[in-house]
Short mmCIF file of N, CA and C in Angstrom, two decimals:
data_model
loop_
_atom_site.label_atom_id
_atom_site.label_comp_id
_atom_site.label_asym_id
_atom_site.label_seq_id
_atom_site.Cartn_x
_atom_site.Cartn_y
_atom_site.Cartn_z
N UNK A 1 -7.15 -4.63 -7.25
CA UNK A 1 -6.32 -3.66 -6.55
C UNK A 1 -7.17 -2.70 -5.73
N UNK A 2 -6.60 -2.25 -4.63
CA UNK A 2 -7.28 -1.30 -3.76
C UNK A 2 -7.18 0.08 -4.38
N UNK A 3 -8.29 0.79 -4.38
CA UNK A 3 -8.32 2.14 -4.94
C UNK A 3 -8.52 3.16 -3.82
N UNK A 4 -7.76 4.25 -3.84
CA UNK A 4 -7.86 5.25 -2.77
C UNK A 4 -9.28 5.79 -2.55
N UNK A 5 -10.06 5.87 -3.61
CA UNK A 5 -11.41 6.42 -3.47
C UNK A 5 -12.38 5.47 -2.76
N UNK A 6 -11.94 4.27 -2.41
CA UNK A 6 -12.81 3.31 -1.72
C UNK A 6 -12.48 3.22 -0.23
N UNK A 7 -11.64 4.11 0.27
CA UNK A 7 -11.22 4.03 1.67
C UNK A 7 -11.20 5.39 2.33
N UNK A 8 -11.13 5.36 3.65
CA UNK A 8 -11.04 6.59 4.44
C UNK A 8 -9.99 6.42 5.52
N UNK A 9 -9.26 7.50 5.79
CA UNK A 9 -8.28 7.52 6.86
C UNK A 9 -8.74 8.55 7.89
N UNK A 10 -8.51 8.24 9.16
CA UNK A 10 -8.90 9.15 10.23
C UNK A 10 -7.76 9.24 11.22
N UNK A 11 -7.59 10.43 11.77
CA UNK A 11 -6.57 10.63 12.79
C UNK A 11 -7.25 11.25 14.00
N UNK A 12 -6.98 10.69 15.18
CA UNK A 12 -7.54 11.24 16.41
C UNK A 12 -6.45 11.13 17.48
N UNK A 13 -5.92 12.29 17.85
CA UNK A 13 -4.77 12.31 18.75
C UNK A 13 -3.62 11.58 18.10
N UNK A 14 -2.90 10.76 18.86
CA UNK A 14 -1.79 9.99 18.27
C UNK A 14 -2.26 8.72 17.55
N UNK A 15 -3.55 8.48 17.56
CA UNK A 15 -4.13 7.26 16.99
C UNK A 15 -4.64 7.51 15.57
N UNK A 16 -4.89 6.41 14.87
CA UNK A 16 -5.41 6.55 13.51
C UNK A 16 -6.30 5.36 13.18
N UNK A 17 -7.04 5.51 12.08
CA UNK A 17 -7.93 4.43 11.63
C UNK A 17 -7.97 4.41 10.11
N UNK A 18 -8.24 3.23 9.61
CA UNK A 18 -8.40 3.01 8.17
C UNK A 18 -9.69 2.22 8.00
N UNK A 19 -10.59 2.72 7.18
CA UNK A 19 -11.86 2.05 6.90
C UNK A 19 -11.98 1.83 5.40
N UNK A 20 -12.57 0.72 5.00
CA UNK A 20 -12.80 0.49 3.57
C UNK A 20 -14.18 1.02 3.18
N UNK A 21 -14.35 2.29 3.40
CA UNK A 21 -15.54 3.01 2.96
C UNK A 21 -15.07 4.40 2.57
N UNK A 22 -15.63 4.98 1.53
CA UNK A 22 -15.20 6.32 1.14
C UNK A 22 -15.86 7.43 1.97
N UNK A 23 -16.71 7.08 2.91
CA UNK A 23 -17.46 8.06 3.71
C UNK A 23 -16.53 8.83 4.64
N UNK A 24 -16.34 10.13 4.44
CA UNK A 24 -15.44 10.90 5.30
C UNK A 24 -15.98 11.08 6.72
N UNK A 25 -17.26 10.80 6.93
CA UNK A 25 -17.86 10.92 8.27
C UNK A 25 -18.05 9.56 8.93
N UNK A 26 -17.44 8.50 8.40
CA UNK A 26 -17.67 7.14 8.91
C UNK A 26 -17.28 6.99 10.37
N UNK A 27 -16.18 7.62 10.80
CA UNK A 27 -15.76 7.49 12.20
C UNK A 27 -16.75 8.19 13.12
N UNK A 28 -17.20 9.38 12.75
CA UNK A 28 -18.19 10.10 13.56
C UNK A 28 -19.50 9.31 13.65
N UNK A 29 -19.93 8.73 12.53
CA UNK A 29 -21.16 7.94 12.52
C UNK A 29 -21.00 6.70 13.38
N UNK A 30 -19.85 6.06 13.30
CA UNK A 30 -19.60 4.87 14.11
C UNK A 30 -19.63 5.23 15.60
N UNK A 31 -18.99 6.33 15.96
CA UNK A 31 -18.96 6.77 17.35
C UNK A 31 -20.37 7.00 17.88
N UNK A 32 -21.19 7.70 17.11
CA UNK A 32 -22.57 7.98 17.53
C UNK A 32 -23.38 6.69 17.66
N UNK A 33 -23.23 5.78 16.69
CA UNK A 33 -23.97 4.53 16.73
C UNK A 33 -23.51 3.65 17.90
N UNK A 34 -22.21 3.65 18.20
CA UNK A 34 -21.71 2.87 19.35
C UNK A 34 -22.29 3.43 20.65
N UNK A 35 -22.29 4.75 20.78
CA UNK A 35 -22.85 5.36 21.99
C UNK A 35 -24.31 5.01 22.17
N UNK A 36 -25.02 4.85 21.06
CA UNK A 36 -26.45 4.51 21.11
C UNK A 36 -26.67 2.99 21.19
N UNK A 37 -25.57 2.21 21.15
CA UNK A 37 -25.68 0.75 21.19
C UNK A 37 -26.27 0.15 19.93
N UNK A 38 -26.08 0.83 18.79
CA UNK A 38 -26.72 0.40 17.55
C UNK A 38 -25.75 0.14 16.41
N UNK A 39 -24.44 0.14 16.66
CA UNK A 39 -23.51 0.00 15.56
C UNK A 39 -23.41 -1.44 15.10
N UNK A 40 -23.35 -1.63 13.80
CA UNK A 40 -23.16 -2.93 13.16
C UNK A 40 -22.35 -2.66 11.90
N UNK A 41 -21.24 -3.34 11.75
CA UNK A 41 -20.33 -3.02 10.66
C UNK A 41 -20.83 -3.47 9.30
N UNK A 42 -20.33 -2.76 8.29
CA UNK A 42 -20.59 -3.12 6.90
C UNK A 42 -19.29 -3.11 6.10
N UNK A 43 -18.14 -2.81 6.77
CA UNK A 43 -16.87 -2.75 6.07
C UNK A 43 -15.71 -3.02 7.05
N UNK A 44 -14.54 -3.27 6.48
CA UNK A 44 -13.32 -3.52 7.26
C UNK A 44 -12.91 -2.24 7.96
N UNK A 45 -12.47 -2.37 9.22
CA UNK A 45 -12.01 -1.21 9.98
C UNK A 45 -10.77 -1.60 10.77
N UNK A 46 -9.77 -0.74 10.73
CA UNK A 46 -8.53 -0.99 11.45
C UNK A 46 -8.18 0.25 12.25
N UNK A 47 -7.90 0.05 13.54
CA UNK A 47 -7.53 1.15 14.43
C UNK A 47 -6.11 0.93 14.92
N UNK A 48 -5.24 1.92 14.76
CA UNK A 48 -3.88 1.90 15.30
C UNK A 48 -3.92 2.70 16.58
N UNK A 49 -3.82 2.02 17.72
CA UNK A 49 -3.84 2.69 19.02
C UNK A 49 -2.39 2.85 19.45
N UNK A 50 -1.93 4.10 19.41
CA UNK A 50 -0.53 4.41 19.70
C UNK A 50 -0.20 4.05 21.13
N UNK A 51 0.90 3.41 21.42
CA UNK A 51 1.97 3.12 20.49
C UNK A 51 1.95 1.71 19.90
N UNK A 52 1.29 0.73 20.54
CA UNK A 52 1.58 -0.62 20.09
C UNK A 52 0.37 -1.56 19.98
N UNK A 53 -0.83 -1.02 19.80
CA UNK A 53 -2.00 -1.87 19.62
C UNK A 53 -2.66 -1.62 18.27
N UNK A 54 -3.14 -2.68 17.68
CA UNK A 54 -3.97 -2.58 16.49
C UNK A 54 -5.23 -3.37 16.76
N UNK A 55 -6.36 -2.79 16.45
CA UNK A 55 -7.64 -3.48 16.57
C UNK A 55 -8.28 -3.44 15.20
N UNK A 56 -8.56 -4.61 14.64
CA UNK A 56 -9.17 -4.69 13.31
C UNK A 56 -10.51 -5.41 13.41
N UNK A 57 -11.44 -4.94 12.62
CA UNK A 57 -12.79 -5.51 12.57
C UNK A 57 -13.02 -5.96 11.14
N UNK A 58 -13.30 -7.26 10.96
CA UNK A 58 -13.39 -7.80 9.60
C UNK A 58 -14.47 -8.86 9.51
N UNK A 59 -14.95 -9.08 8.30
CA UNK A 59 -15.94 -10.12 8.06
C UNK A 59 -15.22 -11.42 7.70
N UNK A 60 -15.48 -12.47 8.47
CA UNK A 60 -14.84 -13.75 8.23
C UNK A 60 -15.65 -14.61 7.28
N UNK A 61 -16.91 -14.46 7.32
CA UNK A 61 -17.84 -15.26 6.53
C UNK A 61 -19.05 -14.35 6.35
N UNK A 62 -19.77 -14.51 5.29
CA UNK A 62 -20.85 -13.57 5.01
C UNK A 62 -21.73 -13.34 6.25
N UNK A 63 -21.65 -12.13 6.77
CA UNK A 63 -22.46 -11.75 7.92
C UNK A 63 -21.84 -12.07 9.27
N UNK A 64 -20.71 -12.76 9.30
CA UNK A 64 -20.06 -13.13 10.56
C UNK A 64 -18.80 -12.30 10.72
N UNK A 65 -18.82 -11.39 11.67
CA UNK A 65 -17.73 -10.44 11.87
C UNK A 65 -16.87 -10.85 13.05
N UNK A 66 -15.59 -10.53 12.95
CA UNK A 66 -14.62 -10.81 14.01
C UNK A 66 -13.83 -9.55 14.33
N UNK A 67 -13.23 -9.56 15.52
CA UNK A 67 -12.32 -8.51 15.96
C UNK A 67 -11.00 -9.18 16.30
N UNK A 68 -9.91 -8.62 15.81
CA UNK A 68 -8.58 -9.11 16.19
C UNK A 68 -7.85 -7.96 16.87
N UNK A 69 -7.17 -8.29 17.96
CA UNK A 69 -6.37 -7.32 18.70
C UNK A 69 -4.92 -7.77 18.57
N UNK A 70 -4.07 -6.88 18.12
CA UNK A 70 -2.64 -7.16 17.96
C UNK A 70 -1.86 -6.25 18.89
N UNK A 71 -0.90 -6.84 19.59
CA UNK A 71 -0.02 -6.07 20.45
C UNK A 71 1.41 -6.30 19.99
N UNK A 72 2.13 -5.23 19.74
CA UNK A 72 3.53 -5.31 19.35
C UNK A 72 4.37 -5.00 20.58
N UNK A 73 5.13 -5.99 21.05
CA UNK A 73 5.91 -5.85 22.28
C UNK A 73 7.39 -5.80 21.91
N UNK A 74 8.05 -4.66 22.17
CA UNK A 74 9.47 -4.58 21.83
C UNK A 74 10.30 -5.46 22.76
N UNK A 75 11.12 -6.32 22.17
CA UNK A 75 12.02 -7.19 22.93
C UNK A 75 13.44 -6.63 22.94
N UNK A 76 13.72 -5.68 22.09
CA UNK A 76 15.04 -5.09 21.98
C UNK A 76 15.02 -4.11 20.83
N UNK A 77 16.15 -3.49 20.54
CA UNK A 77 16.17 -2.49 19.45
C UNK A 77 15.94 -3.09 18.07
N UNK A 78 16.11 -4.39 17.94
CA UNK A 78 15.96 -5.00 16.62
C UNK A 78 14.99 -6.20 16.63
N UNK A 79 14.15 -6.29 17.65
CA UNK A 79 13.27 -7.45 17.75
C UNK A 79 11.95 -7.07 18.41
N UNK A 80 10.86 -7.55 17.85
CA UNK A 80 9.52 -7.30 18.37
C UNK A 80 8.72 -8.59 18.38
N UNK A 81 7.97 -8.81 19.42
CA UNK A 81 7.05 -9.94 19.48
C UNK A 81 5.65 -9.41 19.21
N UNK A 82 4.92 -10.11 18.36
CA UNK A 82 3.54 -9.71 18.07
C UNK A 82 2.61 -10.74 18.71
N UNK A 83 1.75 -10.26 19.58
CA UNK A 83 0.74 -11.11 20.21
C UNK A 83 -0.60 -10.77 19.57
N UNK A 84 -1.47 -11.77 19.46
CA UNK A 84 -2.78 -11.49 18.88
C UNK A 84 -3.86 -12.34 19.53
N UNK A 85 -5.05 -11.77 19.56
CA UNK A 85 -6.24 -12.43 20.06
C UNK A 85 -7.38 -12.10 19.11
N UNK A 86 -8.24 -13.06 18.85
CA UNK A 86 -9.39 -12.76 18.00
C UNK A 86 -10.67 -13.29 18.64
N UNK A 87 -11.76 -12.58 18.37
CA UNK A 87 -13.05 -12.86 18.98
C UNK A 87 -14.16 -12.61 17.97
N UNK A 88 -15.25 -13.35 18.08
CA UNK A 88 -16.42 -13.00 17.25
C UNK A 88 -16.91 -11.61 17.67
N UNK A 89 -17.38 -10.83 16.72
CA UNK A 89 -17.92 -9.51 17.04
C UNK A 89 -19.11 -9.66 17.98
N UNK A 90 -19.35 -8.69 18.83
CA UNK A 90 -20.38 -8.83 19.86
C UNK A 90 -21.82 -8.58 19.38
N UNK A 91 -22.04 -8.54 18.10
CA UNK A 91 -23.42 -8.40 17.62
C UNK A 91 -23.80 -9.60 16.78
N UNK A 92 -25.08 -9.91 16.73
CA UNK A 92 -25.50 -11.13 16.02
C UNK A 92 -25.27 -11.04 14.52
N UNK A 93 -24.93 -12.19 13.95
CA UNK A 93 -24.76 -12.27 12.50
C UNK A 93 -26.12 -12.34 11.83
N UNK A 94 -26.14 -11.88 10.60
CA UNK A 94 -27.38 -12.01 9.82
C UNK A 94 -27.49 -13.46 9.38
N UNK A 95 -28.61 -14.08 9.67
CA UNK A 95 -28.77 -15.51 9.37
C UNK A 95 -30.04 -15.76 8.58
N UNK A 96 -29.86 -16.21 7.34
CA UNK A 96 -30.99 -16.66 6.54
C UNK A 96 -31.34 -18.08 6.95
N UNK A 97 -32.29 -18.64 6.30
CA UNK A 97 -32.75 -19.99 6.66
C UNK A 97 -31.65 -21.03 6.50
N UNK A 98 -30.84 -20.93 5.44
CA UNK A 98 -29.76 -21.90 5.24
C UNK A 98 -28.72 -21.78 6.35
N UNK A 99 -28.35 -20.55 6.72
CA UNK A 99 -27.36 -20.36 7.79
C UNK A 99 -27.89 -20.85 9.13
N UNK A 100 -29.17 -20.66 9.38
CA UNK A 100 -29.74 -21.18 10.62
C UNK A 100 -29.71 -22.71 10.62
N UNK A 101 -29.94 -23.31 9.47
CA UNK A 101 -29.96 -24.77 9.35
C UNK A 101 -28.57 -25.37 9.52
N UNK A 102 -27.53 -24.69 9.02
CA UNK A 102 -26.15 -25.21 9.09
C UNK A 102 -25.37 -24.66 10.28
N UNK A 103 -25.99 -23.88 11.12
CA UNK A 103 -25.31 -23.19 12.21
C UNK A 103 -24.52 -24.14 13.13
N UNK A 104 -25.08 -25.29 13.46
CA UNK A 104 -24.40 -26.21 14.36
C UNK A 104 -23.00 -26.57 13.89
N UNK A 105 -22.84 -26.79 12.60
CA UNK A 105 -21.53 -27.13 12.05
C UNK A 105 -20.67 -25.89 11.84
N UNK A 106 -21.22 -24.88 11.22
CA UNK A 106 -20.40 -23.71 10.88
C UNK A 106 -19.92 -22.97 12.12
N UNK A 107 -20.72 -22.93 13.19
CA UNK A 107 -20.27 -22.26 14.41
C UNK A 107 -19.09 -23.00 15.06
N UNK A 108 -18.99 -24.32 14.84
CA UNK A 108 -17.86 -25.09 15.35
C UNK A 108 -16.61 -24.91 14.50
N UNK A 109 -16.79 -24.85 13.20
CA UNK A 109 -15.66 -24.81 12.26
C UNK A 109 -15.11 -23.40 12.06
N UNK A 110 -15.98 -22.41 12.04
CA UNK A 110 -15.57 -21.03 11.71
C UNK A 110 -14.41 -20.52 12.56
N UNK A 111 -14.43 -20.62 13.90
CA UNK A 111 -13.30 -20.08 14.67
C UNK A 111 -11.97 -20.76 14.32
N UNK A 112 -11.99 -22.04 14.04
CA UNK A 112 -10.77 -22.75 13.65
C UNK A 112 -10.24 -22.21 12.33
N UNK A 113 -11.11 -22.05 11.34
CA UNK A 113 -10.71 -21.55 10.02
C UNK A 113 -10.22 -20.11 10.12
N UNK A 114 -10.93 -19.28 10.89
CA UNK A 114 -10.50 -17.88 11.07
C UNK A 114 -9.11 -17.85 11.69
N UNK A 115 -8.86 -18.68 12.69
CA UNK A 115 -7.53 -18.73 13.32
C UNK A 115 -6.45 -19.14 12.33
N UNK A 116 -6.72 -20.13 11.50
CA UNK A 116 -5.75 -20.56 10.49
C UNK A 116 -5.43 -19.43 9.51
N UNK A 117 -6.45 -18.76 9.03
CA UNK A 117 -6.25 -17.67 8.07
C UNK A 117 -5.49 -16.52 8.72
N UNK A 118 -5.84 -16.17 9.95
CA UNK A 118 -5.15 -15.06 10.63
C UNK A 118 -3.67 -15.40 10.85
N UNK A 119 -3.37 -16.62 11.25
CA UNK A 119 -1.96 -17.00 11.42
C UNK A 119 -1.20 -16.92 10.10
N UNK A 120 -1.84 -17.33 9.02
CA UNK A 120 -1.21 -17.25 7.69
C UNK A 120 -0.93 -15.79 7.32
N UNK A 121 -1.89 -14.93 7.51
CA UNK A 121 -1.72 -13.51 7.18
C UNK A 121 -0.63 -12.89 8.07
N UNK A 122 -0.61 -13.25 9.34
CA UNK A 122 0.41 -12.70 10.23
C UNK A 122 1.81 -13.16 9.82
N UNK A 123 1.95 -14.40 9.39
CA UNK A 123 3.26 -14.87 8.90
C UNK A 123 3.69 -14.08 7.66
N UNK A 124 2.74 -13.80 6.76
CA UNK A 124 3.05 -13.01 5.58
C UNK A 124 3.48 -11.60 5.99
N UNK A 125 2.74 -10.97 6.90
CA UNK A 125 3.09 -9.63 7.38
C UNK A 125 4.47 -9.61 8.02
N UNK A 126 4.76 -10.63 8.82
CA UNK A 126 6.06 -10.71 9.47
C UNK A 126 7.18 -10.81 8.44
N UNK A 127 6.99 -11.62 7.43
CA UNK A 127 8.01 -11.78 6.38
C UNK A 127 8.24 -10.45 5.65
N UNK A 128 7.19 -9.73 5.37
CA UNK A 128 7.32 -8.43 4.71
C UNK A 128 8.08 -7.45 5.60
N UNK A 129 7.73 -7.40 6.89
CA UNK A 129 8.43 -6.49 7.81
C UNK A 129 9.91 -6.84 7.92
N UNK A 130 10.21 -8.13 7.98
CA UNK A 130 11.61 -8.54 8.05
C UNK A 130 12.38 -8.13 6.80
N UNK A 131 11.76 -8.23 5.64
CA UNK A 131 12.41 -7.81 4.40
C UNK A 131 12.62 -6.29 4.38
N UNK A 132 11.66 -5.54 4.89
CA UNK A 132 11.82 -4.09 4.96
C UNK A 132 12.99 -3.71 5.86
N UNK A 133 13.16 -4.45 6.96
CA UNK A 133 14.24 -4.14 7.88
C UNK A 133 15.62 -4.34 7.24
N UNK A 134 15.71 -5.26 6.30
CA UNK A 134 17.00 -5.50 5.64
C UNK A 134 17.48 -4.28 4.86
N UNK A 135 16.55 -3.49 4.36
CA UNK A 135 16.94 -2.32 3.56
C UNK A 135 16.63 -0.99 4.26
N UNK A 136 16.21 -1.05 5.52
CA UNK A 136 15.81 0.18 6.23
C UNK A 136 16.93 1.21 6.28
N UNK A 137 18.16 0.77 6.43
CA UNK A 137 19.28 1.72 6.52
C UNK A 137 19.50 2.48 5.21
N UNK A 138 18.98 1.95 4.12
CA UNK A 138 19.16 2.59 2.82
C UNK A 138 18.12 3.69 2.56
N UNK A 139 17.11 3.75 3.42
CA UNK A 139 16.03 4.72 3.20
C UNK A 139 16.50 6.13 3.50
N UNK A 140 16.02 7.11 2.75
CA UNK A 140 16.39 8.49 3.03
C UNK A 140 15.81 8.94 4.38
N UNK A 141 16.45 9.94 4.98
CA UNK A 141 15.99 10.46 6.27
C UNK A 141 14.57 11.01 6.14
N UNK A 142 14.31 11.74 5.07
CA UNK A 142 12.98 12.28 4.82
C UNK A 142 12.16 11.20 4.11
N UNK A 143 11.05 10.87 4.73
CA UNK A 143 10.22 9.78 4.21
C UNK A 143 9.40 10.23 3.01
N UNK A 144 9.36 9.41 2.00
CA UNK A 144 8.47 9.63 0.86
C UNK A 144 7.33 8.63 1.01
N UNK A 145 6.15 9.14 1.28
CA UNK A 145 5.02 8.25 1.54
C UNK A 145 4.05 8.25 0.37
N UNK A 146 3.61 7.06 0.03
CA UNK A 146 2.60 6.91 -1.01
C UNK A 146 1.21 7.15 -0.44
N UNK A 147 0.22 7.11 -1.29
CA UNK A 147 -1.16 7.37 -0.90
C UNK A 147 -1.66 6.40 0.16
N UNK A 148 -1.14 5.17 0.17
CA UNK A 148 -1.62 4.16 1.11
C UNK A 148 -0.80 4.13 2.40
N UNK A 149 0.15 5.06 2.56
CA UNK A 149 1.01 5.05 3.74
C UNK A 149 0.74 6.20 4.70
N UNK A 150 -0.38 6.85 4.55
CA UNK A 150 -0.70 8.01 5.38
C UNK A 150 -0.63 7.67 6.88
N UNK A 151 -1.16 6.52 7.27
CA UNK A 151 -1.15 6.14 8.69
C UNK A 151 0.26 5.93 9.20
N UNK A 152 1.17 5.41 8.37
CA UNK A 152 2.56 5.20 8.78
C UNK A 152 3.23 6.53 9.09
N UNK A 153 2.97 7.54 8.28
CA UNK A 153 3.53 8.87 8.53
C UNK A 153 2.95 9.44 9.82
N UNK A 154 1.66 9.29 10.05
CA UNK A 154 1.04 9.77 11.29
C UNK A 154 1.65 9.07 12.50
N UNK A 155 1.90 7.76 12.38
CA UNK A 155 2.51 7.02 13.49
C UNK A 155 3.90 7.58 13.78
N UNK A 156 4.68 7.82 12.74
CA UNK A 156 6.03 8.36 12.94
C UNK A 156 5.97 9.74 13.60
N UNK A 157 5.01 10.57 13.21
CA UNK A 157 4.85 11.88 13.84
C UNK A 157 4.48 11.75 15.31
N UNK A 158 3.56 10.83 15.63
CA UNK A 158 3.15 10.61 17.02
C UNK A 158 4.33 10.08 17.84
N UNK A 159 5.12 9.18 17.25
CA UNK A 159 6.28 8.63 17.94
C UNK A 159 7.30 9.73 18.23
N UNK A 160 7.59 10.54 17.23
CA UNK A 160 8.55 11.63 17.40
C UNK A 160 8.08 12.60 18.48
N UNK A 161 6.80 12.95 18.48
CA UNK A 161 6.25 13.85 19.49
C UNK A 161 6.34 13.24 20.88
N UNK A 162 6.07 11.95 21.00
CA UNK A 162 6.15 11.28 22.30
C UNK A 162 7.59 11.27 22.82
N UNK A 163 8.54 11.02 21.93
CA UNK A 163 9.94 11.00 22.34
C UNK A 163 10.41 12.40 22.76
N UNK A 164 9.97 13.42 22.03
CA UNK A 164 10.34 14.80 22.39
C UNK A 164 9.69 15.20 23.70
N UNK A 165 8.44 14.81 23.90
CA UNK A 165 7.71 15.16 25.12
C UNK A 165 8.37 14.50 26.33
N UNK A 166 8.82 13.27 26.18
CA UNK A 166 9.45 12.54 27.27
C UNK A 166 10.93 12.86 27.41
N UNK A 167 11.48 13.63 26.48
CA UNK A 167 12.89 13.97 26.52
C UNK A 167 13.79 12.84 26.05
N UNK A 168 13.18 11.76 25.57
CA UNK A 168 13.96 10.59 25.14
C UNK A 168 14.81 10.89 23.93
N UNK A 169 14.37 11.82 23.09
CA UNK A 169 15.12 12.12 21.87
C UNK A 169 16.42 12.83 22.17
N UNK A 170 16.51 13.48 23.33
CA UNK A 170 17.72 14.25 23.64
C UNK A 170 18.57 13.58 24.71
N UNK A 171 18.04 12.53 25.37
CA UNK A 171 18.80 11.83 26.40
C UNK A 171 19.93 11.02 25.79
N UNK A 172 21.03 10.97 26.51
CA UNK A 172 22.12 10.10 26.08
C UNK A 172 22.50 9.21 27.25
N UNK A 173 23.08 8.09 26.95
CA UNK A 173 23.51 7.16 28.00
C UNK A 173 24.70 7.76 28.74
N UNK A 174 24.76 7.53 30.05
CA UNK A 174 25.91 8.06 30.80
C UNK A 174 27.20 7.37 30.33
N UNK A 175 28.26 8.14 30.32
CA UNK A 175 29.57 7.60 29.88
C UNK A 175 30.30 7.07 31.11
N UNK A 176 30.91 5.88 30.92
CA UNK A 176 31.60 5.22 32.02
C UNK A 176 32.96 5.62 32.14
#
């Protein structure tokens, strides 16, 4: 099970991030290392870019990191299409002698396996979201968020602020 003391949440503007490190300065350290061109991950990182992008950085195989970009495209009030793209991380993997020896095969197979696993996880996520939608009307107006839902509350706050700023929350359709 995931324990709260092994993760960090960050909020920056309407955006947020979740890292599997307890370091409260992990985002600042990552930013500085990226600016210096020296960042190399050691843990899972997920960025929610408001309103509809998610960028996750994960290890697919020991030392081989990938980035997945997810875009949620609203098709209507009750339907969303999720698009995704994944890429090997732009820094070299750590390779011992065995990995260098097997590289020809593993470099061919790894992207295929990563794609299969990501599609499986996305289908699971979609099924969970669809089940949540079945009972969404039963939820109280005031949200009760657990320790692992901090980013969801931040997203709802950012969404509400965007709607108020744009006047969308007070607009009504013209009557015919």
